[in-house]
Amino acid sequence: MTAGHALTVTAADRAAHLEAARAAGAGGIGLRGGGRDYCRALSDVTDGWVRQLFAQAVEANPELKGRLAILAVGGYGRGELAPQSDLDVLLVHDVKGKKAMAAIEPIASALWYPMWDAGIKLGHAVRSVKEAMTLAADDLDSATALLTARWLAGDESLASEVIERGNASWGMHADRFLGGLRSRVRERQNQAGDVAYRLEPDLKSGHGGLRDVQSLMWARESGLAVLPEDLVELDRCYDTLLGVRVALHLSTQRPGDVLRLEDQDAASATGGWDDADALMADVAAAGRTIAWLVDENWGRSVASDDRPPDRAISSGIVLRNGEIELSDIANPASDPTLVLQAAVAAARNDCRIGRSTLDRLHEELAPWTGTWPVGAKDKLVALLLEGHRSIRVLEALDQRELFARLLPEWEPNRSKPQRNAYHRFTVDRHLWEAAANAAELVGRVSRPDLLVLGALFHDLGKGYPGDHTIVGMDLVRQVGPKLGLTPADVDTLVAMVEHHLLLPDVASRRDLTDEATISQVADALGSVERLDLLHALTEADSLATGPSAWGSWKEELVNELAARVRHVLGGGDVAEVTWRLFPDAETLLLMAAAEVAVGRRDDLITVVSPDSAGVFSQVAGVLSLHGLDVLTASAHSDEQGMAASQFRIVLPETGMNWRSLKTDLSRALAHQLAIEARLVERAKTYRRRRRTQAEQPGPPKVVFHDDASSNATVIEVRAVTKIGILHRITKAIGELGLDIRHASVQTIGMEVVDTFYVRTSAGDLVTDKFHRKEIQRALLHAVA
């Protein structure tokens, strides 16, 4: 084949691919209803092109006609070709002798090069029948590829021989392959995480993804039993994820299976979803069903040597074949609490609820629309107190729509995505994770039952329109009495919902040495019991949210805040816990000696210099030049005209060059560093971070919090994060004659939320209206 002819075929192929993509994008093939039809259509188009290439290649090399065949394998073999999928093909031959590859090479080149020229990522191999069979017996990937292989062109009998012998080999080595397949499934799931609950799910490799279904089907070929009704559900959910994958490929025009935040809006529009939330809800629903059914069938079919012996758990509940079942005498209609009894037993024995029992409960359990049955609330609490063992059980109940029957208010939160910079789980999974985390902290509170219930309900309002905290408070006022809680306990749960963000927000945005900070939190909570509950809930909630929501720095601040508030609620004087000597004695000596000094202890950088309004912004600028994020900052000055500033930074994982940083800080203090110019240069060359949240932050905002401090004016600035933004903000503050006494700096996704405690140069609060307007004007200009 000539190069020109190859390019002609390539152009035709590209046109066919684009036409199929246009048809899907225009709704010719509904992706929201599933992607299998699209994938088959694209596979058919590609089949015709590959056959044409093969015919042309053999025509140019007629001596090998009848001795070759080309097979579609892998996803292409299944007819599941997405727009940016790899094209997996196998060229088999029966040519013998040392010169076999030399004879076949012109045909292989005539096949592969047009595919590469078309921009297709090609998975290809050339093998003799014997080589193909050897690999199929020893290599898991080669063996599974042949399970869905199909003939494309060439000698059909040769292709049939390879396919039939490959299937026979799989059966012969079933036991060995089954174990290897199961191990690979677990390893892949652990690495990729859950499709259903991740902010950016891996549609192919995640737990509950396409590969899970494929692996189960391969295992089924080895004799693993899969329930017929599960095959129907798996096929439906698999088709859903295929549709999402096609929409992702069409909208991004690039390969990949991770549905990133910045691609979700475009993918939903391309695929025909109402919006990205609807898309992600479908992904979550399909992913959780696949994960549950796949785990159920693997677990049921793979024998366990350490299964507990059969025994009666309670009246109506038995442990049988390693699963919790209803006994023959059990009657869910007369004893509705059996569903929670079975759930508690499953969690405590770390096993599943049997499928027959789940089906029976689904058929016989009526919704709990009124007051809960006597004892039901205690059983729910007992289930939640089992911690993370309860999550798999709750998932099983939810798969049969049982949890929402017990708690109808739960329904809007099922599979609801949280497309923001903080959360990694859907709302329902987040609440279960928070409750499981809370179960590990019950030793810190006097009411473990209220702690786990508060964790379960704290974000219940997110499934409803409006402010989720206000809505959640109203829901708990309705749910609490239905559970049988006393009015006092309901009030406590409502307070936990109302204030579930209070401690982390105050700890990270306010000055904990300010009397007003401690007094306001103490007044809001009112008792040590509520403080302890909220303190534990804060940790449980933050850990369930994601790594950006909890760390040693935030834990330290929250613990400090809680300890000070506890002192006040216990009858202590607020002044006893808000006075703090800053800076430390060593720094005070340097200030007394009127020396310029730059020092560091772990993540705390201290700068001593003559008192000047520009020092704070200079230090902030240098830290930004070195790519260091600031968490909090404090400033202190004495009567001799010396000042000290302390900056707590995020230590980079790769380490930092302290010598270089110290040198630049010293140069900046001596006014020898062109900070502004360097920040502009860094902004030009800085590689912008990938977008980390679904929606853009709102417009910049400057807010004065007049009641937040007893001795300073508190200014909060919200804006899109940029290189050097803290430097520009603090420079603007300094130019308006303000001293920064304390600062808290927080970055949430693409937005900074910076809080500054300031006083005038005379040490007064900022009360003049004109001055405030000018401050607001300057700060908005600084962050624009």
Coordinates of N, CA, C and O in Angstrom, one line a residue, residues 29-39 235-246 271 273 282:
I29 N -28.4 9.2 19.2 CA -28.3 8.0 20.0 C -28.3 8.5 21.5 O -27.4 9.2 21.9
G30 N -29.4 8.3 22.2 CA -29.5 8.9 23.6 C -28.5 8.3 24.6 O -28.6 7.2 25.0
L31 N -27.6 9.2 25.0 CA -26.5 8.7 25.9 C -27.0 8.6 27.3 O -26.6 7.7 28.1
R32 N -28.0 9.4 27.7 CA -28.5 9.3 29.0 C -29.2 7.9 29.2 O -29.3 7.4 30.3
G33 N -29.8 7.4 28.1 CA -30.4 6.1 28.2 C -29.4 4.9 28.2 O -29.8 3.8 28.3
G34 N -28.1 5.2 27.9 CA -27.1 4.2 27.9 C -26.2 4.4 26.7 O -26.6 5.1 25.7
G35 N -25.0 3.9 26.7 CA -24.0 4.1 25.7 C -23.8 2.9 24.8 O -23.0 3.0 23.8
R36 N -24.4 1.8 25.0 CA -24.1 0.6 24.3 C -24.4 0.8 22.8 O -23.7 0.3 21.9
D37 N -25.6 1.4 22.4 CA -25.9 1.6 21.0 C -24.9 2.4 20.3 O -24.5 2.1 19.2
Y38 N -24.5 3.5 21.0 CA -23.4 4.3 20.3 C -22.2 3.5 20.1 O -21.6 3.6 19.0
C39 N -21.7 2.8 21.2 CA -20.5 2.1 21.1 C -20.5 1.0 20.0 O -19.6 0.8 19.2
D235 N -26.3 -5.2 33.8 CA -26.3 -4.8 32.4 C -26.9 -3.4 32.3 O -26.4 -2.5 31.5
R236 N -28.0 -3.1 33.0 CA -28.6 -1.7 33.0 C -27.6 -0.7 33.5 O -27.4 0.4 32.8
C237 N -27.0 -0.9 34.6 CA -26.0 0.0 35.2 C -24.8 0.2 34.4 O -24.2 1.3 34.2
Y238 N -24.3 -0.9 33.8 CA -23.2 -0.9 32.9 C -23.4 0.0 31.7 O -22.6 0.8 31.3
D239 N -24.6 -0.1 31.1 CA -25.0 0.7 30.0 C -25.0 2.2 30.4 O -24.6 3.0 29.6
T240 N -25.5 2.5 31.6 CA -25.5 3.9 32.1 C -24.0 4.4 32.1 O -23.8 5.5 31.6
L241 N -23.1 3.7 32.7 CA -21.7 4.2 32.7 C -21.1 4.2 31.3 O -20.3 5.1 31.1
L242 N -21.5 3.3 30.4 CA -21.0 3.4 29.1 C -21.4 4.8 28.4 O -20.7 5.4 27.7
G243 N -22.7 5.1 28.7 CA -23.2 6.4 28.2 C -22.4 7.6 28.7 O -22.1 8.5 28.0
V244 N -22.1 7.6 30.0 CA -21.4 8.7 30.6 C -20.0 8.7 30.0 O -19.4 9.8 29.7
R245 N -19.4 7.5 29.8 CA -18.0 7.5 29.3 C -18.0 8.0 27.8 O -17.1 8.8 27.5
V246 N -19.0 7.7 27.0 CA -19.0 8.2 25.7 C -19.2 9.8 25.7 O -18.6 10.5 25.0
G271 N -24.3 14.6 26.6 CA -25.0 13.3 26.8 C -26.5 13.5 26.9 O -27.2 12.5 26.9
W273 N -28.1 15.0 29.6 CA -28.6 15.2 31.0 C -29.1 16.6 31.2 O -28.6 17.5 30.6
D282 N -26.8 9.9 38.4 CA -26.9 8.7 37.6 C -25.6 7.8 37.8 O -25.7 6.6 37.9

